Amino acid sequence: MAASSSSSGSAATSAITAVLLVASLCVHGAAAQLCEDYYDDTCPDAYDITRQVLIDAHQSDPRIFASLIRLHFHDCFVQGCDGSLLLDSVPGMPSEKTSPPNNGSARGFPVVDAVKAALEDACPGVVSCADILALAAEISVELSGGPSWGVLLGRLDGKTSDFNGSLNLPAPTDNLTVLRSKFDDLKLNDVDLVALSGGHTFGRVQCQLVTDRLYNFSNTNMPDPTLDPAYRDFLSQRCPRNGDPTALNDLDPTTPDTFDKNYYTNIEVNRGFLNSDQELKSAPEAQGTTAPIVDQFASSQDDFFRSFAQSMINMGNLSPVTDPSLGEVRTNCKRVN
Ligand code: HEM
Ligand SMILES: *[C@@H]1O[C@H](CO)[C@@H](O)[C@H](O)[C@H]1NC(C)=O
Ligand SMILES: *[C@@H]1O[C@H](CO)[C@@H](O)[C@H](O)[C@H]1NC(C)=O
Ligand SMILES: *[C@@H]1O[C@H](CO)[C@@H](O)[C@H](O)[C@H]1NC(C)=O
Ligand SMILES: *[C@@H]1O[C@H](CO)[C@@H](O)[C@H](O)[C@H]1NC(C)=O
């Protein structure tokens, strides 16, 4: 096994940290992989600096933590966690952020830029935009009452944005078969699907994503039969047939800004907001697959938190760019250097 240290560690540091070798430390001389201590020598305050910018942003925007974790998800699911979502469109390369799953709903970009600016100030050219999203996701969950975990770092930023790829992101109208297959394509299993969907324990969602369930489910001109009638009435008032399609609702009305297991207890009583949420419990195929996992997380917040942390690490490991010939540390998250 190779000795270990941060990527730029001195020999002395290597000797000391070799004793503490664990899987998440950087490994020299092996295929590059992500590790917790990647910036320990080059930007030791990266975590604290990011955290402070997020705390400041949250003062005026209580939704920001939810918005930031969603950015990490939408980044990682499209050509890996490479900051591809953050690039602005350029001629010949429309950005992922302008695609239907993101346009008008992905938000928090100015806060990512503020984190980047603070990090460039402290340690110029060191911390990638892809890593900022991973750090911001963990900090956001933790500050909302959820679990903490050691964020694996060392991703480089890619040089392309994949608009077409983002069209394949999991959709709110997807049924369980499609959701499982989209996760499976990325080697994420049913536990990952159910745990990561628990991200919907906070944040907001627009009316247009529930109107088909309220009024015209599967083109039947009827509501979704799996939707709890009282919750349907509540949502129908907030989202009338010809109301503002962009009006906002809480994904978890019981505790809108807290990271807890209520996403699952809502689903247990047929109060999942999106079709993709309720499918995890109510689809025929859920029996023996995802439904038992929903049940487990609804009854044990500890189990949910443990699985969520592991699944976030799994998601954060999706095709990271670590080869310097294929990526870079962007100076500005919106453009390649
Ligand atoms: C499983 C498939 C998923 C689907 C179909 C899905 C779909 C959606 C949709 C349609 C919205 C509302 C967007 C809007 O109205 O503007 C949303 C919001 C959100 N999603 Fe997901 N999502 C999925 C998985 C995830 C995952 C894996 C996470 C994070 C781990 C996540 C975190 C969030 C958060 C926090 C929000 C609220 C964002 C905000 O308030 O700005 N979602 N999602
Ligand atoms: C994104 O949404 C805005 C406002 O809703 C719209 O004007 C614009 O055309 C959309 N962009 C794309 C690429 O669809
Ligand atoms: C994206 O898809 C459109 C429509 O299918 C196609 O015309 C275009 O060439 C694709 N772009 C890339 C970069 O693959
Ligand atoms: C799920 O959706 C896909 C794509 O729309 C469809 O082909 C399939 O029949 C659906 N499966 C179920 C069980 O509804
Ligand atoms: C329900 O959806 C179908 C298919 O999209 C559409 O043809 C029909 O007009 C819709 N009905 C209402 C009342 O919106």
XYZ file of C-alpha atoms and ligand atoms in Angstrom:
436
model
C 0.000 0.000 0.000
C 1.305 3.437 -0.872
C 2.193 6.020 1.744
C -0.382 8.707 2.036
C -0.659 12.435 2.413
C -2.411 15.356 0.844
C -1.622 15.716 -2.809
C 1.054 18.314 -2.185
C 2.266 17.015 1.180
C 5.926 17.050 2.126
C 7.847 13.885 2.891
C 7.625 14.650 6.591
C 3.863 15.023 6.398
C 3.703 11.761 4.480
C 5.577 9.933 7.180
C 3.202 11.162 9.865
C -0.034 10.697 7.979
C 0.985 7.255 6.730
C 0.383 6.054 10.263
C -3.169 7.372 10.053
C -3.830 5.827 6.683
C -7.493 5.298 5.986
C -9.270 4.735 2.726
C -10.360 8.338 2.375
C -6.875 9.817 2.526
C -5.081 10.736 -0.651
C -2.927 8.014 -2.082
C 0.235 8.868 -3.984
C 1.368 6.698 -6.830
C -1.977 5.009 -7.312
C -4.825 5.910 -9.600
C -6.000 9.313 -8.429
C -9.043 9.166 -6.224
C -10.969 11.580 -4.084
C -9.988 12.032 -0.451
C -11.008 14.030 2.585
C -7.673 15.773 3.145
C -7.091 16.906 -0.439
C -6.867 20.612 0.468
C -5.312 20.223 3.920
C -2.000 21.689 2.771
C -3.135 23.897 -0.101
C -6.303 25.456 1.335
C -6.798 24.254 4.905
C -9.700 26.602 5.590
C -11.692 25.641 2.496
C -14.454 24.021 4.539
C -14.761 26.866 7.048
C -14.684 29.542 4.357
C -17.429 27.796 2.404
C -19.465 27.322 5.562
C -19.312 31.013 6.456
C -20.471 32.145 3.014
C -23.411 29.736 3.260
C -24.363 30.938 6.723
C -24.309 34.528 5.471
C -26.417 33.687 2.404
C -28.949 31.852 4.558
C -29.668 35.057 6.511
C -31.583 36.461 3.572
C -32.532 33.200 1.833
C -33.850 30.365 4.025
C -34.204 28.172 0.935
C -30.563 28.351 -0.091
C -29.414 25.130 1.608
C -31.982 23.085 -0.315
C -31.120 24.822 -3.568
C -27.402 24.112 -3.169
C -27.711 20.382 -2.574
C -29.886 20.129 -5.668
C -27.091 21.748 -7.708
C -24.662 19.022 -6.602
C -27.204 16.349 -7.605
C -27.818 17.888 -11.018
C -24.089 18.340 -11.554
C -23.162 14.762 -10.621
C -25.915 13.062 -12.629
C -24.786 14.679 -15.885
C -21.310 13.531 -17.016
C -20.202 13.175 -13.385
C -19.415 15.697 -10.646
C -17.411 18.045 -12.845
C -19.013 21.452 -12.435
C -20.638 21.070 -15.861
C -23.898 22.527 -14.553
C -22.198 25.786 -13.574
C -20.844 26.764 -16.996
C -22.676 29.494 -18.864
C -23.749 28.815 -22.431
C -21.259 29.669 -25.163
C -21.848 29.524 -28.917
C -22.123 25.875 -29.915
C -22.409 24.686 -26.309
C -25.683 25.453 -24.555
C -25.366 25.050 -20.813
C -27.099 22.393 -18.745
C -28.475 25.203 -16.633
C -30.695 26.290 -19.531
C -32.267 22.835 -20.035
C -35.851 22.189 -18.901
C -34.942 20.333 -15.679
C -32.863 23.343 -14.601
C -34.137 26.459 -16.363
C -36.282 28.445 -13.962
C -35.724 26.017 -11.087
C -32.004 25.442 -10.449
C -30.923 28.272 -8.192
C -28.113 29.293 -5.858
C -25.567 30.082 -8.567
C -24.659 33.518 -7.103
C -23.876 31.860 -3.770
C -21.596 29.360 -5.510
C -19.868 32.351 -7.095
C -19.544 34.011 -3.689
C -17.934 30.869 -2.240
C -15.607 30.720 -5.227
C -14.615 34.365 -4.773
C -13.871 33.839 -1.074
C -11.775 30.747 -1.842
C -9.901 32.476 -4.657
C -9.086 35.192 -2.174
C -7.702 32.746 0.372
C -6.012 30.260 -1.960
C -6.058 31.286 -5.622
C -6.511 28.589 -8.226
C -6.814 25.734 -5.756
C -10.396 24.681 -4.999
C -12.483 23.408 -7.916
C -16.081 24.437 -8.535
C -17.123 20.773 -8.538
C -15.666 20.414 -5.028
C -17.433 23.601 -3.913
C -20.763 21.949 -4.801
C -19.832 18.824 -2.813
C -18.771 20.890 0.210
C -21.842 23.120 -0.010
C -24.129 20.077 -0.118
C -22.714 18.606 3.088
C -22.651 21.915 4.922
C -26.228 22.649 3.828
C -27.518 19.337 5.167
C -25.637 19.665 8.418
C -26.813 23.238 9.040
C -30.407 22.104 8.421
C -30.273 19.459 11.141
C -29.150 16.524 9.025
C -26.118 14.271 9.211
C -22.539 15.314 8.597
C -19.990 13.300 6.667
C -16.397 13.580 5.502
C -16.639 15.133 2.058
C -14.326 13.494 -0.454
C -12.432 16.100 -2.463
C -10.048 16.436 -5.372
C -12.384 16.742 -8.339
C -11.221 18.909 -11.204
C -13.641 20.990 -13.238
C -14.514 19.684 -16.668
C -14.469 21.836 -19.770
C -17.868 21.061 -21.228
C -21.527 21.347 -20.327
C -23.875 18.647 -21.631
C -27.297 20.146 -22.344
C -28.574 16.969 -24.002
C -27.353 14.822 -21.133
C -29.308 16.904 -18.652
C -32.538 16.070 -20.487
C -32.137 12.570 -19.057
C -32.155 13.690 -15.417
C -34.736 11.891 -13.259
C -38.085 13.616 -13.877
C -40.934 14.250 -11.449
C -43.307 12.327 -13.712
C -41.015 9.274 -13.915
C -42.413 6.026 -12.593
C -40.405 3.731 -10.350
C -39.172 1.546 -13.218
C -37.661 4.558 -14.935
C -36.218 6.001 -11.715
C -34.552 2.721 -10.798
C -33.097 2.381 -14.248
C -31.749 5.947 -14.316
C -30.031 5.348 -10.963
C -28.843 1.888 -11.987
C -27.246 3.392 -15.100
C -24.992 5.259 -12.659
C -24.442 2.178 -10.485
C -26.635 3.633 -7.743
C -28.899 1.058 -6.096
C -32.348 1.129 -4.489
C -30.982 2.307 -1.143
C -29.262 5.184 -2.932
C -32.482 6.045 -4.783
C -34.619 6.058 -1.653
C -32.040 7.766 0.568
C -31.147 10.490 -1.924
C -34.801 11.181 -2.684
C -34.922 12.110 1.009
C -33.290 15.346 -0.149
C -36.910 16.374 -0.646
C -37.227 16.802 3.108
C -36.568 20.503 2.507
C -36.856 23.088 -0.240
C -39.584 24.291 -2.565
C -41.393 23.044 -5.607
C -43.478 24.817 -8.250
C -47.194 24.201 -8.752
C -46.719 23.132 -12.373
C -45.036 19.951 -11.142
C -48.123 18.767 -9.300
C -51.019 20.016 -11.445
C -51.214 16.799 -13.459
C -51.506 14.822 -10.202
C -54.260 17.174 -9.027
C -56.355 17.436 -12.172
C -55.314 15.182 -15.004
C -53.244 12.238 -13.847
C -51.990 10.127 -16.772
C -54.395 12.090 -18.984
C -57.393 10.672 -17.133
C -58.872 14.053 -16.243
C -58.888 12.704 -12.683
C -56.559 13.201 -9.726
C -53.810 10.720 -8.908
C -55.593 8.067 -6.830
C -52.527 7.564 -4.640
C -52.699 11.186 -3.429
C -54.189 11.592 0.066
C -57.533 13.460 -0.380
C -56.913 16.006 2.376
C -53.485 16.805 1.009
C -55.006 17.008 -2.477
C -57.500 19.603 -1.245
C -54.710 21.549 0.420
C -52.629 21.534 -2.749
C -55.601 22.330 -4.995
C -56.119 25.557 -3.073
C -52.489 26.484 -3.388
C -52.303 25.377 -7.014
C -55.648 26.043 -8.700
C -56.165 24.784 -12.254
C -55.412 28.092 -13.904
C -53.193 29.551 -11.209
C -49.583 30.658 -11.383
C -47.619 27.589 -12.534
C -44.503 28.872 -10.798
C -46.092 29.420 -7.357
C -44.013 27.714 -4.689
C -44.897 24.985 -2.200
C -42.929 23.202 0.492
C -41.685 19.792 -0.526
C -42.161 18.811 3.129
C -44.939 20.943 4.642
C -44.462 19.420 8.116
C -40.941 20.828 8.596
C -40.174 22.861 5.452
C -36.567 23.815 6.160
C -35.413 21.004 8.417
C -33.494 17.979 7.278
C -35.281 15.062 8.952
C -37.098 11.832 8.132
C -40.483 13.474 7.536
C -40.122 13.028 3.779
C -40.703 9.318 4.444
C -43.466 9.704 7.020
C -45.268 11.908 4.482
C -44.998 9.201 1.834
C -46.322 6.621 4.303
C -49.580 8.603 4.467
C -49.738 9.233 0.695
C -48.455 12.764 0.984
C -45.491 12.558 -1.321
C -45.453 15.732 -3.423
C -44.116 14.484 -6.741
C -45.187 11.347 -8.555
C -41.536 10.257 -8.322
C -41.736 10.590 -4.519
C -44.913 8.562 -4.006
C -43.808 5.880 -6.478
C -41.107 4.776 -4.024
C -43.858 3.422 -1.799
C -46.965 3.072 -3.972
C -45.805 1.615 -7.289
C -46.590 -2.106 -7.643
C -42.892 -2.659 -8.255
C -42.069 -0.947 -4.941
C -43.156 -4.010 -2.990
C -40.002 -5.903 -2.136
C -37.772 -3.190 -3.610
C -38.040 0.427 -2.492
C -41.123 0.340 -0.236
C -39.372 -1.547 2.600
C -36.586 1.037 2.511
C -39.131 3.877 2.752
C -40.658 2.055 5.743
C -37.268 1.679 7.377
C -36.338 5.339 7.000
C -39.799 6.447 8.157
C -39.242 4.544 11.375
C -35.567 5.322 11.964
C -34.032 8.716 11.372
C -30.645 7.253 12.339
C -30.900 4.706 9.543
C -31.907 7.443 7.106
C -29.058 9.726 8.139
C -26.478 6.933 7.912
C -27.682 5.848 4.483
C -28.035 9.405 3.223
C -24.433 10.238 4.136
C -23.151 7.099 2.393
C -25.313 7.694 -0.681
C -24.130 11.301 -0.948
C -20.569 9.965 -0.990
C -21.594 7.449 -3.658
C -23.203 10.213 -5.719
C -20.170 12.450 -5.197
C -17.976 9.702 -6.636
C -19.721 9.735 -10.011
C -17.011 10.005 -12.691
C -14.882 12.690 -11.066
C -12.247 14.247 -13.287
C -8.871 13.801 -11.594
C -6.557 13.713 -14.615
C -5.070 17.216 -15.032
C -5.015 16.766 -18.807
C -8.808 16.443 -18.771
C -9.778 19.090 -16.249
C -8.752 22.244 -14.441
C -9.529 24.356 -11.421
C -11.712 27.079 -12.871
C -11.047 30.629 -11.731
C -14.648 31.522 -12.465
C -17.211 28.743 -12.137
C -19.152 30.089 -15.127
C -16.388 29.669 -17.696
C -13.489 27.455 -18.576
C -10.157 29.143 -17.917
C -35.112 10.867 -7.578
C -35.352 11.711 -8.541
C -35.612 13.173 -8.340
C -36.541 13.894 -8.991
C -37.507 13.391 -10.044
C -36.469 15.240 -8.481
C -37.247 16.284 -8.927
C -37.304 17.531 -8.345
C -38.168 18.599 -8.757
C -39.126 18.530 -9.929
C -37.974 19.645 -7.929
C -38.695 20.987 -7.926
C -38.055 21.992 -8.831
C -38.858 23.256 -8.937
O -40.060 23.242 -8.713
O -38.280 24.310 -9.243
C -36.980 19.238 -6.983
C -36.519 20.028 -5.970
C -35.526 19.646 -5.099
N -34.790 18.483 -5.164
Fe -35.173 16.876 -6.316
N -35.505 15.304 -7.529
C -34.933 14.065 -7.410
C -33.872 13.729 -6.619
C -33.246 14.605 -5.766
C -32.016 14.331 -5.085
C -31.170 13.072 -5.279
C -31.751 15.411 -4.306
C -30.600 15.655 -3.383
C -29.933 14.698 -2.767
C -32.817 16.352 -4.507
C -32.947 17.553 -3.860
C -33.903 18.495 -4.135
C -34.095 19.700 -3.341
C -33.360 20.051 -2.078
C -35.103 20.432 -3.964
C -35.618 21.827 -3.564
C -34.702 22.854 -4.203
C -35.018 24.308 -3.892
O -35.836 24.620 -3.031
O -34.406 25.178 -4.546
N -33.691 15.853 -5.417
N -36.569 17.957 -7.273
C -35.388 29.621 -19.814
O -36.487 30.271 -19.186
C -36.622 31.628 -19.589
C -37.681 32.284 -18.728
O -38.645 31.365 -18.321
C -36.958 31.669 -21.061
O -37.125 32.994 -21.505
C -35.830 31.029 -21.830
O -36.139 30.938 -23.200
C -35.528 29.614 -21.331
N -34.292 29.134 -21.909
C -34.265 28.047 -22.656
C -32.952 27.672 -23.225
O -35.224 27.333 -22.845
C -28.344 17.401 -28.872
O -29.540 16.889 -29.386
C -30.019 17.578 -30.549
C -31.384 17.058 -30.893
O -31.412 15.663 -30.796
C -29.002 17.377 -31.657
O -29.420 18.082 -32.818
C -27.667 17.908 -31.213
O -26.674 17.643 -32.191
C -27.229 17.296 -29.910
N -26.057 17.968 -29.439
C -24.956 17.312 -29.096
C -23.802 18.132 -28.644
O -24.885 16.090 -29.087
C -43.001 3.459 -16.727
O -42.767 4.463 -17.679
C -42.236 3.962 -18.918
C -41.871 5.165 -19.778
O -42.933 6.078 -19.826
C -43.234 3.044 -19.554
O -42.715 2.526 -20.749
C -43.545 1.892 -18.594
O -44.581 1.093 -19.147
C -43.969 2.430 -17.232
N -44.054 1.314 -16.305
C -45.058 1.162 -15.456
C -44.996 -0.022 -14.565
O -45.981 1.961 -15.399
C -55.355 16.108 -19.843
O -54.175 15.717 -20.525
C -54.385 15.361 -21.870
C -53.068 14.897 -22.459
O -52.043 15.789 -22.152
C -54.973 16.540 -22.654
O -55.244 16.137 -23.979
C -56.239 17.016 -21.967
O -56.693 18.179 -22.630
C -55.963 17.327 -20.518
N -57.183 17.710 -19.862
C -57.302 18.839 -19.182
C -58.638 19.113 -18.569
O -56.393 19.643 -19.076
